[in-house]
Every structure is written in structure tokens, then in C-alpha cells.
CSV table of C-alpha atoms and ligand atoms in Angstrom, one decimal:
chain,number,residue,atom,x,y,z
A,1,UNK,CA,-2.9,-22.8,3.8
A,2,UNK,CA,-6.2,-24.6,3.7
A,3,UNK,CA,-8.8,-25.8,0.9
A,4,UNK,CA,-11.4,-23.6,3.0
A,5,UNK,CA,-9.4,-20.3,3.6
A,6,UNK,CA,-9.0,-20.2,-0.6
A,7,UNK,CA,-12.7,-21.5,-0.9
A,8,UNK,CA,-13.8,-18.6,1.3
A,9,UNK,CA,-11.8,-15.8,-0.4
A,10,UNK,CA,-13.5,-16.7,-3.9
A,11,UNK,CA,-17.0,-16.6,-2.3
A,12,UNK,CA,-15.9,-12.9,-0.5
A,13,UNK,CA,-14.7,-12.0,-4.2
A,14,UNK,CA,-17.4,-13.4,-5.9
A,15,UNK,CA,-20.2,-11.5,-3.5
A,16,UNK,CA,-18.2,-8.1,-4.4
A,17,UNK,CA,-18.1,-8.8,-8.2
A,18,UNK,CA,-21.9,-9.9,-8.3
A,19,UNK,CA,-24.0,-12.0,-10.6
A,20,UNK,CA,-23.1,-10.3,-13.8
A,21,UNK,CA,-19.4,-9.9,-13.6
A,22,UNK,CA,-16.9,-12.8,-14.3
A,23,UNK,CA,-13.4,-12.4,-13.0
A,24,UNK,CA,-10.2,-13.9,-15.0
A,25,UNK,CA,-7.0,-14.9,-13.1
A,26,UNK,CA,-4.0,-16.1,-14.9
A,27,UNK,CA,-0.7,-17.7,-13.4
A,28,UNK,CA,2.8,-16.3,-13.5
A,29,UNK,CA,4.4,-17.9,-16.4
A,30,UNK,CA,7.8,-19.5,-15.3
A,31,UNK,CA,11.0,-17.6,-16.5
A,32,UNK,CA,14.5,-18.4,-17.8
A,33,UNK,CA,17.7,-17.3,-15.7
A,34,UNK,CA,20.2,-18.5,-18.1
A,35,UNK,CA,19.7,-20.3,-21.5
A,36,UNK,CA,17.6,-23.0,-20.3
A,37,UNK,CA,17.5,-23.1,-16.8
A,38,UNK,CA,14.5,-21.6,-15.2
A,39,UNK,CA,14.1,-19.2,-11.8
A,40,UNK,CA,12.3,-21.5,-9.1
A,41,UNK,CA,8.9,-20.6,-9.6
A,42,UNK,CA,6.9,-18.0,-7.7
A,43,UNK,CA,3.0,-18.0,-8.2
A,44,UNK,CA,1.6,-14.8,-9.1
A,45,UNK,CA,0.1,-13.8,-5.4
A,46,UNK,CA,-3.1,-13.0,-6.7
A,47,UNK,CA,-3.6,-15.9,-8.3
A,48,UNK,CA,-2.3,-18.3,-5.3
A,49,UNK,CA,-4.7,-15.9,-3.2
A,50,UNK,CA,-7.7,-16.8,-4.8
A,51,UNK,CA,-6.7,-20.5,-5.8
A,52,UNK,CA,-3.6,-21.9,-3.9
A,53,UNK,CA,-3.1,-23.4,-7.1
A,54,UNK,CA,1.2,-23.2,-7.2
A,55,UNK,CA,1.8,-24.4,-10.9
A,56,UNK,CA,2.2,-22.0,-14.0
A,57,UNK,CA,0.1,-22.6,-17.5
A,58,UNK,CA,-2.9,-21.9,-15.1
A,59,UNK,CA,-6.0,-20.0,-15.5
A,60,UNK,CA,-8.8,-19.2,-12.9
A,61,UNK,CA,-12.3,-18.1,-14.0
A,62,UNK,CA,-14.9,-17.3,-11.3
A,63,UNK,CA,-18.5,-17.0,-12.1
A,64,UNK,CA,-20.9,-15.9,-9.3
A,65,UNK,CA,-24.2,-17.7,-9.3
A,66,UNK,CA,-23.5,-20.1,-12.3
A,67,UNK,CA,-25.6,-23.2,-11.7
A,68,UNK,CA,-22.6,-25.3,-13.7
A,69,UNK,CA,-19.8,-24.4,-10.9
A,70,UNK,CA,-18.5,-21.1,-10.1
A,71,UNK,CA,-15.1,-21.9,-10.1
A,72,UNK,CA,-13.8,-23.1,-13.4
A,73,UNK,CA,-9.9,-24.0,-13.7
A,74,UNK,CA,-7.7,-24.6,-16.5
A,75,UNK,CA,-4.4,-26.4,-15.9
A,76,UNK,CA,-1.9,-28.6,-17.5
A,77,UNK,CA,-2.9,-32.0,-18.4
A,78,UNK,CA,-1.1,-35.0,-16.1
A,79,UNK,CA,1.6,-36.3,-18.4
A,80,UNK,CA,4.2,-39.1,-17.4
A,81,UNK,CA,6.8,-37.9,-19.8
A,82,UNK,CA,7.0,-34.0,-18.4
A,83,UNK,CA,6.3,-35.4,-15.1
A,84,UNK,CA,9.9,-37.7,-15.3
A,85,UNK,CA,11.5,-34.5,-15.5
A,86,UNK,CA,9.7,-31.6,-14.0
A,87,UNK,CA,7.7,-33.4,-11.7
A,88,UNK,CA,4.5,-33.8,-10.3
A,89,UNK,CA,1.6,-32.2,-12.2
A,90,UNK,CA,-2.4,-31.9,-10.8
A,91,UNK,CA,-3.9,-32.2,-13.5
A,92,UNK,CA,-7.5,-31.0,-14.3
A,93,UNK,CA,-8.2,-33.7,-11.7
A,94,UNK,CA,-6.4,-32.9,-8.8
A,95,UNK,CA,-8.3,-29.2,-9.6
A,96,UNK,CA,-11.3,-30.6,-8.6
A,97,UNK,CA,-10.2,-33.2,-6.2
A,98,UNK,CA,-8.0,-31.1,-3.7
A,99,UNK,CA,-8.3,-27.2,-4.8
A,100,UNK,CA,-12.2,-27.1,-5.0
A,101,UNK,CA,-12.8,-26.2,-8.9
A,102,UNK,CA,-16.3,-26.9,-10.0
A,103,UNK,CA,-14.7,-27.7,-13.4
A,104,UNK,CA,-11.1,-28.1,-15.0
A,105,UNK,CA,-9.8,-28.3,-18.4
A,106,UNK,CA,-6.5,-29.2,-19.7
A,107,UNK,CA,-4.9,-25.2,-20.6
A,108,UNK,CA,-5.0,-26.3,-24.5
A,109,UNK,CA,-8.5,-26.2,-24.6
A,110,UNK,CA,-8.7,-22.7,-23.2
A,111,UNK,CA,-9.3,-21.4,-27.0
A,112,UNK,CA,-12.8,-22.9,-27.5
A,113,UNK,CA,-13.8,-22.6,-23.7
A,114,UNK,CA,-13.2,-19.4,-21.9
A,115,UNK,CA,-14.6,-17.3,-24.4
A,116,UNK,CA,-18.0,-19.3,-23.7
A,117,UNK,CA,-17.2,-18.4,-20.0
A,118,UNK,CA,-17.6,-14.6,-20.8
A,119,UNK,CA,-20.1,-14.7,-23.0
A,120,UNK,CA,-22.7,-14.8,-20.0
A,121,UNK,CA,-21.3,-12.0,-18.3
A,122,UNK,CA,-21.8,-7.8,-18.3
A,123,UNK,CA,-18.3,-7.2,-17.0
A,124,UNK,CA,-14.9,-8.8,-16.6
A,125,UNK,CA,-12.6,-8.2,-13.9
A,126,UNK,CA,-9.4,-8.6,-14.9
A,127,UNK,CA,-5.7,-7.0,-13.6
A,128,UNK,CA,-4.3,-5.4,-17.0
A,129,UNK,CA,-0.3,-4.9,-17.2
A,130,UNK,CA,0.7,-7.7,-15.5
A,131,UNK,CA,1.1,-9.9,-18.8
A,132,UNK,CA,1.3,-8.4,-21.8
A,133,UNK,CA,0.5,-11.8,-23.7
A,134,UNK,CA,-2.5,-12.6,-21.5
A,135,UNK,CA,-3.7,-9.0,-21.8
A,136,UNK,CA,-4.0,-9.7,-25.5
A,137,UNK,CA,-5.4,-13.0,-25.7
A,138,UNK,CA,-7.8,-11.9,-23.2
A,139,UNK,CA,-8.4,-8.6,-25.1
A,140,UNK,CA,-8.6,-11.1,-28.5
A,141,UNK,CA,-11.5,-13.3,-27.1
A,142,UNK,CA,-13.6,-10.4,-26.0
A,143,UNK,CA,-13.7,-8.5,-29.1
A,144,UNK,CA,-14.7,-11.9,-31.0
A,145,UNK,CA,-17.6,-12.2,-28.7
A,146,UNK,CA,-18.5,-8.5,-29.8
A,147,UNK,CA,-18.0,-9.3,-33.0
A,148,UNK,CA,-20.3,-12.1,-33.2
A,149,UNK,CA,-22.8,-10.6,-30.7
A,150,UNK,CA,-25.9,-10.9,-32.8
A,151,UNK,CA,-25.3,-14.5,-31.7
A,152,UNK,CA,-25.1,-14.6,-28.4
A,153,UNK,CA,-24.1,-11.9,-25.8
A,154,UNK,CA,-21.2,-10.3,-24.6
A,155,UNK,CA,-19.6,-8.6,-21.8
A,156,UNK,CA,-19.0,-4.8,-22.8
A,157,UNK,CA,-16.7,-3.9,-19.3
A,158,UNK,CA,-13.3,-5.2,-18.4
A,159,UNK,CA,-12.5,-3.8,-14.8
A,160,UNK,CA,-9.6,-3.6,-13.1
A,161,UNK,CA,-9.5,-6.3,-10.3
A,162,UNK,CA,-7.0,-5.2,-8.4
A,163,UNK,CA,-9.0,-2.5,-6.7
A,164,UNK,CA,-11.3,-5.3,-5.3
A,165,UNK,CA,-8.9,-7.9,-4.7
A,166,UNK,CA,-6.4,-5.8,-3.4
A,167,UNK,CA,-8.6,-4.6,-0.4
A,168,UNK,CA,-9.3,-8.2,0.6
A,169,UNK,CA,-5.8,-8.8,0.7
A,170,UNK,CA,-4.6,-6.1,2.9
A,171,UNK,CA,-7.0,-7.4,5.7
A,172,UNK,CA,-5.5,-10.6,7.1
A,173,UNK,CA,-6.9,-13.8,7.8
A,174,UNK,CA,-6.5,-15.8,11.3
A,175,UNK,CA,-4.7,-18.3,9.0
A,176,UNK,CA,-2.7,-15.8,7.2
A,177,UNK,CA,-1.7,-14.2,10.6
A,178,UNK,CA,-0.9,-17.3,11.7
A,179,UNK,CA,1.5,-18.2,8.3
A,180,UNK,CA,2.9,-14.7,9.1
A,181,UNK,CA,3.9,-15.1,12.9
A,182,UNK,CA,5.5,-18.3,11.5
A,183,UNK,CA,7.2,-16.1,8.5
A,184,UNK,CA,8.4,-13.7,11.2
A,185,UNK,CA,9.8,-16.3,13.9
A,186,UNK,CA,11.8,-18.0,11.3
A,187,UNK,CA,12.9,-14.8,10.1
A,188,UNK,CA,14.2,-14.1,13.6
A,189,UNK,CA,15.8,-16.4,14.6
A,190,UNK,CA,17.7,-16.5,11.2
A,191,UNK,CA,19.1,-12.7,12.3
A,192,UNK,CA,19.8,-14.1,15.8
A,193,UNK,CA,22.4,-16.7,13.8
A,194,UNK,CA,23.5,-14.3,11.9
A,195,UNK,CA,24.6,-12.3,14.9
A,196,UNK,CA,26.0,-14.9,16.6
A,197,UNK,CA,28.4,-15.6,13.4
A,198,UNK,CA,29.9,-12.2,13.1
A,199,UNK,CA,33.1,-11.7,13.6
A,200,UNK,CA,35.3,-9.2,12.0
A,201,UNK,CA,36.9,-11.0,8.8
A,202,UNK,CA,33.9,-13.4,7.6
A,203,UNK,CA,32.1,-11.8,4.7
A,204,UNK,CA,28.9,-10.3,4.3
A,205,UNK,CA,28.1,-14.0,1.7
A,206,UNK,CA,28.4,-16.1,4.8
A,207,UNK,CA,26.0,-14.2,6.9
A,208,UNK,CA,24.1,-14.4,4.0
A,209,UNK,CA,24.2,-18.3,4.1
A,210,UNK,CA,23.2,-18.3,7.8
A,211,UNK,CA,19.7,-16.9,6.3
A,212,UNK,CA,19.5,-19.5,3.6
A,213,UNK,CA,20.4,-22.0,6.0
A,214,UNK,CA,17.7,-20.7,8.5
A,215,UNK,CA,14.8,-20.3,5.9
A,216,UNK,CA,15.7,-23.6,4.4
A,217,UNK,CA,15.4,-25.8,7.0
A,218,UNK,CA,12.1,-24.1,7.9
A,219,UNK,CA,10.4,-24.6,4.6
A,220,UNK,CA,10.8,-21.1,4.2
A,221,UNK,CA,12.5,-19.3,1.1
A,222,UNK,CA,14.1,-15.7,1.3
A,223,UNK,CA,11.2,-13.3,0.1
A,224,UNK,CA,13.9,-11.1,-1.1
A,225,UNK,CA,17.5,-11.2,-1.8
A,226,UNK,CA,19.3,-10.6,1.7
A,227,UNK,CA,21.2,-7.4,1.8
A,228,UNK,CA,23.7,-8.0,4.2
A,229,UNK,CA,26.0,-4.3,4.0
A,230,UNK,CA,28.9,-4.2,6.0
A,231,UNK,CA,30.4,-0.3,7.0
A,232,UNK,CA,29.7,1.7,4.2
A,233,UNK,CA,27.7,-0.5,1.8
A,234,UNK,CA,24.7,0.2,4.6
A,235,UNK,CA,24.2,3.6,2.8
A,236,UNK,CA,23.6,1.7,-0.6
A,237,UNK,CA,19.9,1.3,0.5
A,238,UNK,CA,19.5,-1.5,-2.2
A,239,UNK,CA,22.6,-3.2,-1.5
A,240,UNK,CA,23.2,-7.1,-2.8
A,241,UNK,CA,26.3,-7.5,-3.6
A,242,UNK,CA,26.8,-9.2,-0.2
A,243,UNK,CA,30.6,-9.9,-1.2
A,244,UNK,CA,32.6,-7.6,0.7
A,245,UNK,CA,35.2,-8.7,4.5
A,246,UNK,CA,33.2,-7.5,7.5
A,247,UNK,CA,35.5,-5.1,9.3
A,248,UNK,CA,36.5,-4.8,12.8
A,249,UNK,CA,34.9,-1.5,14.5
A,250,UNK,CA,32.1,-1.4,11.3
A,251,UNK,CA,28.3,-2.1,11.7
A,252,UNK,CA,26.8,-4.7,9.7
A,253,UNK,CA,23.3,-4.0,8.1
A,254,UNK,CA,21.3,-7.1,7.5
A,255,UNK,CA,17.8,-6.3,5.6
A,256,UNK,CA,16.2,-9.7,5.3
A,257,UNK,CA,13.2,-11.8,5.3
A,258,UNK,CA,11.6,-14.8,4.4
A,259,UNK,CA,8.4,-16.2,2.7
A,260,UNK,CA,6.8,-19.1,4.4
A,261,UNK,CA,3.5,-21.0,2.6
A,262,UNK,CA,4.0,-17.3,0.3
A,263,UNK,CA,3.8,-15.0,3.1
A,264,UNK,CA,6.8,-12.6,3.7
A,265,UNK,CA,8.9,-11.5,6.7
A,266,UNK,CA,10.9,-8.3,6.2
A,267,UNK,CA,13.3,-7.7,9.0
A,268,UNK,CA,16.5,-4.7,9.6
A,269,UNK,CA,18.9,-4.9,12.3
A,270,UNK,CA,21.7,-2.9,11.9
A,271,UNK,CA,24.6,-4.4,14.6
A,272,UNK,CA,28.6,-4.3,15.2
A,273,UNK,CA,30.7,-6.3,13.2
A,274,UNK,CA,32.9,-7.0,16.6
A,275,UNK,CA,29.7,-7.1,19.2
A,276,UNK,CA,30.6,-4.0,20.6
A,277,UNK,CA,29.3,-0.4,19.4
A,278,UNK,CA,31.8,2.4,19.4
A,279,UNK,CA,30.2,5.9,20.5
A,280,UNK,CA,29.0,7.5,17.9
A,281,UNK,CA,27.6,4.2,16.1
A,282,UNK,CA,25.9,4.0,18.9
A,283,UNK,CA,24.6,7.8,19.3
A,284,UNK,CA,23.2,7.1,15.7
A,285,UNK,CA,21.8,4.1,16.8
A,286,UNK,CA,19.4,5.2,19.7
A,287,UNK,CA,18.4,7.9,17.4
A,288,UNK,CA,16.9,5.4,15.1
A,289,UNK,CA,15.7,3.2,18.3
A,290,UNK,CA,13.9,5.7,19.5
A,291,UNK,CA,12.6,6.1,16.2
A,292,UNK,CA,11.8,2.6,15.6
A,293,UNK,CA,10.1,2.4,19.1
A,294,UNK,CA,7.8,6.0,18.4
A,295,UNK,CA,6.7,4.7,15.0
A,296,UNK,CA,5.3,1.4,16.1
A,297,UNK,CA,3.6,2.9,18.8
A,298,UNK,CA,1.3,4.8,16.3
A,299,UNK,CA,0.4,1.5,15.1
A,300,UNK,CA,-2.8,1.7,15.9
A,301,UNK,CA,-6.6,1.6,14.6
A,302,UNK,CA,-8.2,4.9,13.2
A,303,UNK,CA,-4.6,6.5,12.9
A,304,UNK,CA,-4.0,7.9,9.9
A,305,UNK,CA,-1.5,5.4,7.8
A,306,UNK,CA,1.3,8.2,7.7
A,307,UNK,CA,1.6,8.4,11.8
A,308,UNK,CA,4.4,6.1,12.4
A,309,UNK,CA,6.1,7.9,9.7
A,310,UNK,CA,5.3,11.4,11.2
A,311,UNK,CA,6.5,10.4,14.2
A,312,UNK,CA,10.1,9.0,12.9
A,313,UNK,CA,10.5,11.3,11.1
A,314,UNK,CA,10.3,14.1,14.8
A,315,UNK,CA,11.9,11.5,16.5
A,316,UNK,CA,15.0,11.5,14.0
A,317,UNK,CA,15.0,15.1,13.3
A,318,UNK,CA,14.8,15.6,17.1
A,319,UNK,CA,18.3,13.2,17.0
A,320,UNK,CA,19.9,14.7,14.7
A,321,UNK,CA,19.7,18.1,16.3
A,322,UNK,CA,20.9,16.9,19.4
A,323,UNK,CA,23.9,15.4,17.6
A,324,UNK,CA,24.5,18.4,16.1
A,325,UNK,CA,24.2,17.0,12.9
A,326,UNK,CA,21.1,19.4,12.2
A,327,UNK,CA,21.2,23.0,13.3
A,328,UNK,CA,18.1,25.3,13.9
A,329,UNK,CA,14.6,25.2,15.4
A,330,UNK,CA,12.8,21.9,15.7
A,331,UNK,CA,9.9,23.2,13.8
A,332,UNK,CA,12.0,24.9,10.9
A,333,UNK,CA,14.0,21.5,10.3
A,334,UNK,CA,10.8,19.2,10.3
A,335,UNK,CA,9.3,21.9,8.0
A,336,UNK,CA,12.1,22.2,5.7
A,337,UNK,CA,12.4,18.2,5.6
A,338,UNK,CA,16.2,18.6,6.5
A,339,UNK,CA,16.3,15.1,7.7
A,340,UNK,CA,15.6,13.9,4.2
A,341,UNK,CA,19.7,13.5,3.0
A,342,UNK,CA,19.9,11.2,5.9
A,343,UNK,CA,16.3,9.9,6.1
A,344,UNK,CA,15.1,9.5,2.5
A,345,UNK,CA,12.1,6.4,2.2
A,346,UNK,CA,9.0,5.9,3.7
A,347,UNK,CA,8.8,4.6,7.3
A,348,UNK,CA,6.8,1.6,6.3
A,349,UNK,CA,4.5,-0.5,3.9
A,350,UNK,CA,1.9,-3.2,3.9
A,351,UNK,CA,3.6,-6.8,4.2
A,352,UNK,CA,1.8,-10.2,3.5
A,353,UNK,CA,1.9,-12.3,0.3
A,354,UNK,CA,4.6,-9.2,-1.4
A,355,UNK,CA,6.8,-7.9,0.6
A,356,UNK,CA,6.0,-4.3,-0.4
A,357,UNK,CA,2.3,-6.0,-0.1
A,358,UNK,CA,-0.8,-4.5,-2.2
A,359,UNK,CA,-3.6,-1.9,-0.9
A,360,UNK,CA,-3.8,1.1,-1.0
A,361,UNK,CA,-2.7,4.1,1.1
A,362,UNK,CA,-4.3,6.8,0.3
A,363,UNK,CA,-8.5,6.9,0.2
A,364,UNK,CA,-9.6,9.5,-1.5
A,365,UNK,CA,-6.5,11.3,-1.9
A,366,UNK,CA,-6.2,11.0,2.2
A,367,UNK,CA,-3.7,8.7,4.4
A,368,UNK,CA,-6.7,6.0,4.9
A,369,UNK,CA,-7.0,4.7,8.8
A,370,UNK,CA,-5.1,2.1,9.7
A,371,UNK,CA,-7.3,-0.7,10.7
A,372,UNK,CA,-7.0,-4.5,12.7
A,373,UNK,CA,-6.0,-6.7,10.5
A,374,UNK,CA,-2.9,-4.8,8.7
A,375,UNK,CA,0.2,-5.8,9.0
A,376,UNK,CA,2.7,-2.8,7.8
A,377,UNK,CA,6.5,-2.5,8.4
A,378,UNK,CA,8.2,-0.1,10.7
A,379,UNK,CA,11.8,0.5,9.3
A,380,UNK,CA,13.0,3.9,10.2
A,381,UNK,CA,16.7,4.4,9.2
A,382,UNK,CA,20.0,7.2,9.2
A,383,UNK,CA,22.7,7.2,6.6
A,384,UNK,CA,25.4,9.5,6.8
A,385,UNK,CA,27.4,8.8,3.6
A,386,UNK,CA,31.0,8.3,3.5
A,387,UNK,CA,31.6,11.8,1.8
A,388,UNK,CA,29.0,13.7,3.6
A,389,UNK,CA,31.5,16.6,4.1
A,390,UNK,CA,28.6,18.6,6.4
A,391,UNK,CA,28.3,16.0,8.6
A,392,UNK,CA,32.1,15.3,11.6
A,393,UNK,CA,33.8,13.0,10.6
A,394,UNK,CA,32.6,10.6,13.4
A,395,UNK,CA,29.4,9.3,11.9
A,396,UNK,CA,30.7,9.2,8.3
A,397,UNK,CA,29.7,6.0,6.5
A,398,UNK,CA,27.4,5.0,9.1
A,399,UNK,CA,24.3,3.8,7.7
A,400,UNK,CA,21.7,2.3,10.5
A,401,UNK,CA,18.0,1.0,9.5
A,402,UNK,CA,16.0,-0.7,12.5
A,403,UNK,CA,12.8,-2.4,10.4
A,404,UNK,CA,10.6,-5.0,12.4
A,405,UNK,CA,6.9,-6.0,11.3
A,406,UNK,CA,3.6,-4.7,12.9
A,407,UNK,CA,-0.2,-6.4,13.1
A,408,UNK,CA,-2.4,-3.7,13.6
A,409,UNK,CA,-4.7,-4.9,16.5
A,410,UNK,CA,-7.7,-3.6,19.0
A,411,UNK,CA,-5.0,-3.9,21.8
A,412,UNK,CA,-2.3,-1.4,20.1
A,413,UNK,CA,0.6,-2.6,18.0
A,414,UNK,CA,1.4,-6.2,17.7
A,415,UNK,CA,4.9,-7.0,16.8
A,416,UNK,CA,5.6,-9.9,15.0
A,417,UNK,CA,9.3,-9.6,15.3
A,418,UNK,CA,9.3,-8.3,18.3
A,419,UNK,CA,11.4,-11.2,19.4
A,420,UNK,CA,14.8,-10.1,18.1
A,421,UNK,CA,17.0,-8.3,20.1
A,422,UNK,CA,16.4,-4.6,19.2
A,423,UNK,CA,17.9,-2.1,22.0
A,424,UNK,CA,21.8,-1.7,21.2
A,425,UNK,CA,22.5,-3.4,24.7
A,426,UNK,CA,20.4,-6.3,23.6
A,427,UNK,CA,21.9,-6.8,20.5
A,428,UNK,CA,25.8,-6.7,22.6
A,429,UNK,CA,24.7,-9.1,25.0
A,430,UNK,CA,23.0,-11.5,22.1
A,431,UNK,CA,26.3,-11.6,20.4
A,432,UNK,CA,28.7,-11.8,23.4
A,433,UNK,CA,26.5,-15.0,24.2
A,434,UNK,CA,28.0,-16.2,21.3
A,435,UNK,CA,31.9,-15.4,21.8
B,1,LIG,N1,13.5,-5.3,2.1
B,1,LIG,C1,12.9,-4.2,1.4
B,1,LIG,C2,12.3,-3.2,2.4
B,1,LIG,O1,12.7,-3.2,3.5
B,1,LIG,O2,11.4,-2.6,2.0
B,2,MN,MN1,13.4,-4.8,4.6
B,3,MN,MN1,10.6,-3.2,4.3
């Protein structure tokens, strides 16, 4: 991403927070997986979003209208010892040099410094809960400048910045669009590799691989751990195990995505482990295709954001009643929510630097409008559990989810991966290419 798209989100930020507020950002520390070998480090998304600063020990203050520089970050220092191990740092340097700071200090001097920072302000924006250390240092330097407020001033608010923050990063940027096409086209054609592998006896680990293979050489990472759920695993909805043999005359659900520069893909296809669909894999199937296909079509501005999942949710209910899996009138089973042991989340959510992205739904206790510029997932889904005794015997154990990523836009529903073979004929003739 940039210099300029991170310089112009601070000045949008700072223009909402005004001349009297001061907002505090602080990095994701990094964390051990085992004794002392670290998790590859993920910034905190917030702060990347407001700095593209990517290393931990890192602190962002931004000050609207202070003649001094607006943008003040702390960092760790250069050193040539840390950096023979751990490798390159920026140093308060490279802050100003290449991520536009006005002024950085080495993180150590944070003590005597930020709480100078605040003293000039009425209210501090700040996202509580996420660190329970920062909360209280934060907290700690605050109620010092009360204490001592004969002195000097002192800001008497701390206000959640989420709120504010959160609604600038639900509306996407032409560059952000532009790192989420790429997120989605890398995601795809990683699923159309995974397809073309199956075969009935490889495991659900080396689809798995094709995605780290695929994400890999993009310079992409997954943005989630892949859950690739072979026959009956698909009705684990969280399923990451990923170590049981694909069988001959199962489906394969593959749930996964990628993050490139930060910015996620989130992908479903639900396909047969021998490239052919047996009949009622694929009656479920176009139940959820149709589903898939009704939803994204309500992806539009000045719908409400619960449309798409309104109409799955008919679309499925609809299916399952002509299946015979459901039994009564149309309006009594959508009323009674009967397609909820088989259809149990959400139809969608916001996608962009999360996966499950921020912003909000709800406005005033309504479904806010969706608007151009969101980008929300459509992932509709059946599972008929393996001991669903009211269900034939036919669709036991099938669990399908169909989950592609939508831009809203003037021009209706823009889908990003709308690429990947979706229809079940599609998806046979993909993977007979392959044979
Ligand atoms: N991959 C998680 C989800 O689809 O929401
Ligand atoms: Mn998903
Ligand atoms: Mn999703």
C-alpha cells in the first residue's frame, strides 16, 4: 500500500477527531507458539491502517493541528546486534523517512514523552480491551496528568476509537479494492488447484498444501487456517483438523482465503472428491447455488444489510421443502426458522483487513444500508449431519457451503471471486480438465 493512502487516512481520522482530541494507537505485541519460538507476526489492523507501520514495540499518536507534527511515532531503536538475528529494524529514522511521521522516538523513551503528548488534549481516542497492559499504562499516564493538573492540563475523556475508525475502514479505498481483487484472484486460483488435485485417497493436508503453495508464491499468506473437510467433517463448521483420506463418492469442503499486503480473501466451494456429484449431493447442491446466486443479487446500495441473508435463507427453505426435507407451508417454515438445524450462521460479513472485518451492522438498532464501497461475504450453506435421523438417509453427512466475496457497487453486485467455477457443472468440467 502506498505512503499516501496511510497519509490520507490519518488526515480523514484526524478531521473526525478535531483539534482537541489526540488519538493513541499501539502495535500487536508479537506472541510465543512454543517456548521460544514466536507466531509470524501479524500487525494489529488498526494500527497498519493508520500507519503501515508492520513491526511490534510500536506506538502511534496523532495530534490534529499541532504545529510540531501531527503524527508522532515511537518505534524500536536500529540496533546491529537484534538486527543479526531478527532482522531489519526502521528505526525512528526510517519513521520519518518512508512512513511520513512528523517525529519518532526510540519506544524506551515513551515514559517521559507521551504523557506530554496528552497533556494538550480534551479527549483521547483510544480502543480499550485490546491490550490489557497498554490499557493500563495508558490509563497510568492519564491519571498522572490529573494528578498533577494544577501544573499543566489534562485530557478528562478517553473515547472509544473504534467507533470512528471502524467506519472509515468498512468503506474501501481504490487501492484497497485493488489489494482485494488481487487477495481474491490469488485466492482463486488457489481453489482451482485444489480441485484439480483431488482425487479420492490424497488427504484433506495436501489440498491444504496446494493453498499454501498458491498464497506463497503470490506473496500472499492464508488469512485463516484452511479448513479443508472431506464427507462428514463439512458439518464441523469450524473444521481444521485437515488430516483425514478424501473418499471416493464424498464432497470435499474447502473454506479458505488469503491475506495479501493484509487484506483477506475468504472463499467456500464445496466439490466431489471424484469430480462427479452423485444425485442427491447434487440436489443439495443447487439448493445452496441458488442460494448463493439470490443472496448476491441483493448486494446492492440502500438494501438493508440483512437482504442477502433474507433471501438465502427463502431460497433454502424453499429447497428444502422441495426435497422433502421440510414439510409444511412456505410461510410457516420461514416463520418458524425451520431451516435453522441445517442453516445455522449468518449469510455474510464485512471482509477487508479481518476477515470477519470491523463496522458495524446495525445503525441505530436497524440493518444499516448497504452502501458502494463494502465488500461483505456471501456464504450460504446446508449441513445435514451424519445422525440426522429426520432427514433420508440420502443426504446424511452432506454438509455444502458456497461462500464467494462481494463489492458493493453503483452497478449492482461486484464479485470478486466470481472467477471460480461455482455451478456444479462448472465445477465437474474444471476438475475433469484435470484427469
Ligand atoms: N472462513 C470463515 C468464514 O467463512 O467466515
Ligand atoms: Mn470462509
Ligand atoms: Mn466467511
Amino acid at each position: 500500500m502506498h505512503v499516501q493512502e496511510f497519509a490520507r487516512r490519518r488526515r480523514h481520522l484526524m478531521e473526525l477527531i478535531g483539534r482537541d482530541g489526540v488519538a493513541v494507537l499501539a502495535a500487536a505485541p508479537e506472541r510465543t507458539r512454543s517456548r521460544d519460538t514466536l507466531y509470524s507476526y501479524r500487525p494489529d489492523s488498526d494500527f497498519y491502517y493508520v500507519t503501515g507501520f508492520a513491526e511490534p514495540d510500536a506506538v502511534a499518536v496523532l495530534m490534529p493541528g499541532r504545529s510540531q507534527g501531527e503524527f508522532v511515532l515511537f518505534c524500536r531503536e536500529r540496533d546491529p546486534l537484534r538486527e543479526l538475528w531478527d532482522g531489519y529494524r526502521e528505526g525512528p529514522e526510517g519513521a520519518v523517512e518512508r512512513y511520513g511521521a512528523d517525529d519518532a522516538f526510540p519506544i524506551g523513551d515513551i515514559e517521559d514523552i507521551l504523557p506530554g503528548l496528552l497533556e494538550r488534549s480534551e479527549r483521547v481516542y483510544y480502543s480499550m480491551g485490546v491490550s490489557a497492559e497498554f490499557d493500563q499504562r495508558l490509563l497510568g499516564w492519564m491519571q498522572t496528568l490529573h494528578a498533577r493538573r494544577q501544573r499543566g492540563h489534562a485530557p478528562n475523556e478517553l473515547v472509544d476509537l473504534d467507533h470512528l475508525l471502524h467506519e472509515m475502514r468498512l468503506f474501501k479505498s481504490r487501492r484497497e479494492l485493488s489489494a482485494m481483487k488481487r487477495s481474491a484472484r490469488i485466492a482463486v486460483a488457489a481453489h482451482e488447484r485444489a480441485m484439480r488435485l483431488c482425487e479420492p485417497g490424497r488427504h484433506e493436508y495436501e489440498l491444504e498444501a496446494e493453498f499454501v503453495h498458491e498464497f506463497r508464491r503470490n506473496g500472499a499468506h492464508c488469512a485463516y487456517d484452511p479448513i479443508v473437510a472431506g464427507g462428514t467433517n463439512a458439518c464441523v463448521l469450524h473444521y481444521r483438523t485437515n488430516n483425514n483420506e478424501l473418499k471416493d463418492g464424498d464432497l470435499v469442503l474447502i473454506d479458505a482465503g488469503c491475506e495479501y499486503d493484509l487484506y483477506a480473501s475468504d472463499i467456500t466451494r464445496t466439490f466431489p472428491v471424484n469430480g462427479r456429484f452423485t444425485a442427491p449431493q447434487r440436489e443439495l447442491y443447487e439448493v445452496v447455488f441458488e442460494a448463493n446466486r439470490a443472496a448476491v443479487e441483493k448486494v446492492l446500495p440502500g438494501n438493508h444489510w440483512n437482504d442477502p441473508h433474507d433471501a438465502a435463507v427463502k431460497t433454502i427453505t424453499r429447497g428444502l421443502r422441495e426435497l422433502g426435507i421440510l414439510n409444511g407451508r412456505l410461510t410457516s417454515l420461514l416463520k418458524e426458522e425451520a431451516y435453522k438445524p441445517y442453516f445455522m450462521h449468518k449469510t455474510g460479513h464485512w471482509l477487508g483487513l479481518d476477515v470477519h472485518d470491523v463496522g458495524d451492522y446495525k445503525v441505530a438498532d436497524q440493518w444499516r444500508l448497504l452502501e458502494r464501497g463494502m465488500v461483505t461475504t456471501i456464504e450460504p450453506g446446508i449441513y445435514i449431519a451424519a445422525d440426522e435421523k429426520g432427514v433420508k438417509k440420502r443426504w446424511r453427512g452432506i454438509g455444502i457451503r458456497l461462500e464467494d466475496d462481494v463489492l458493493v457497487t453503483k452497478d449492482g453486485p461486484d464479485v470478486l471471486t466470481g472467477g471460480l467455477a461455482l455451478a456444479a457443472d462448472d465445477v465437474e468440467q474444471l476438475m475433469s480438465e484435470a484427469a
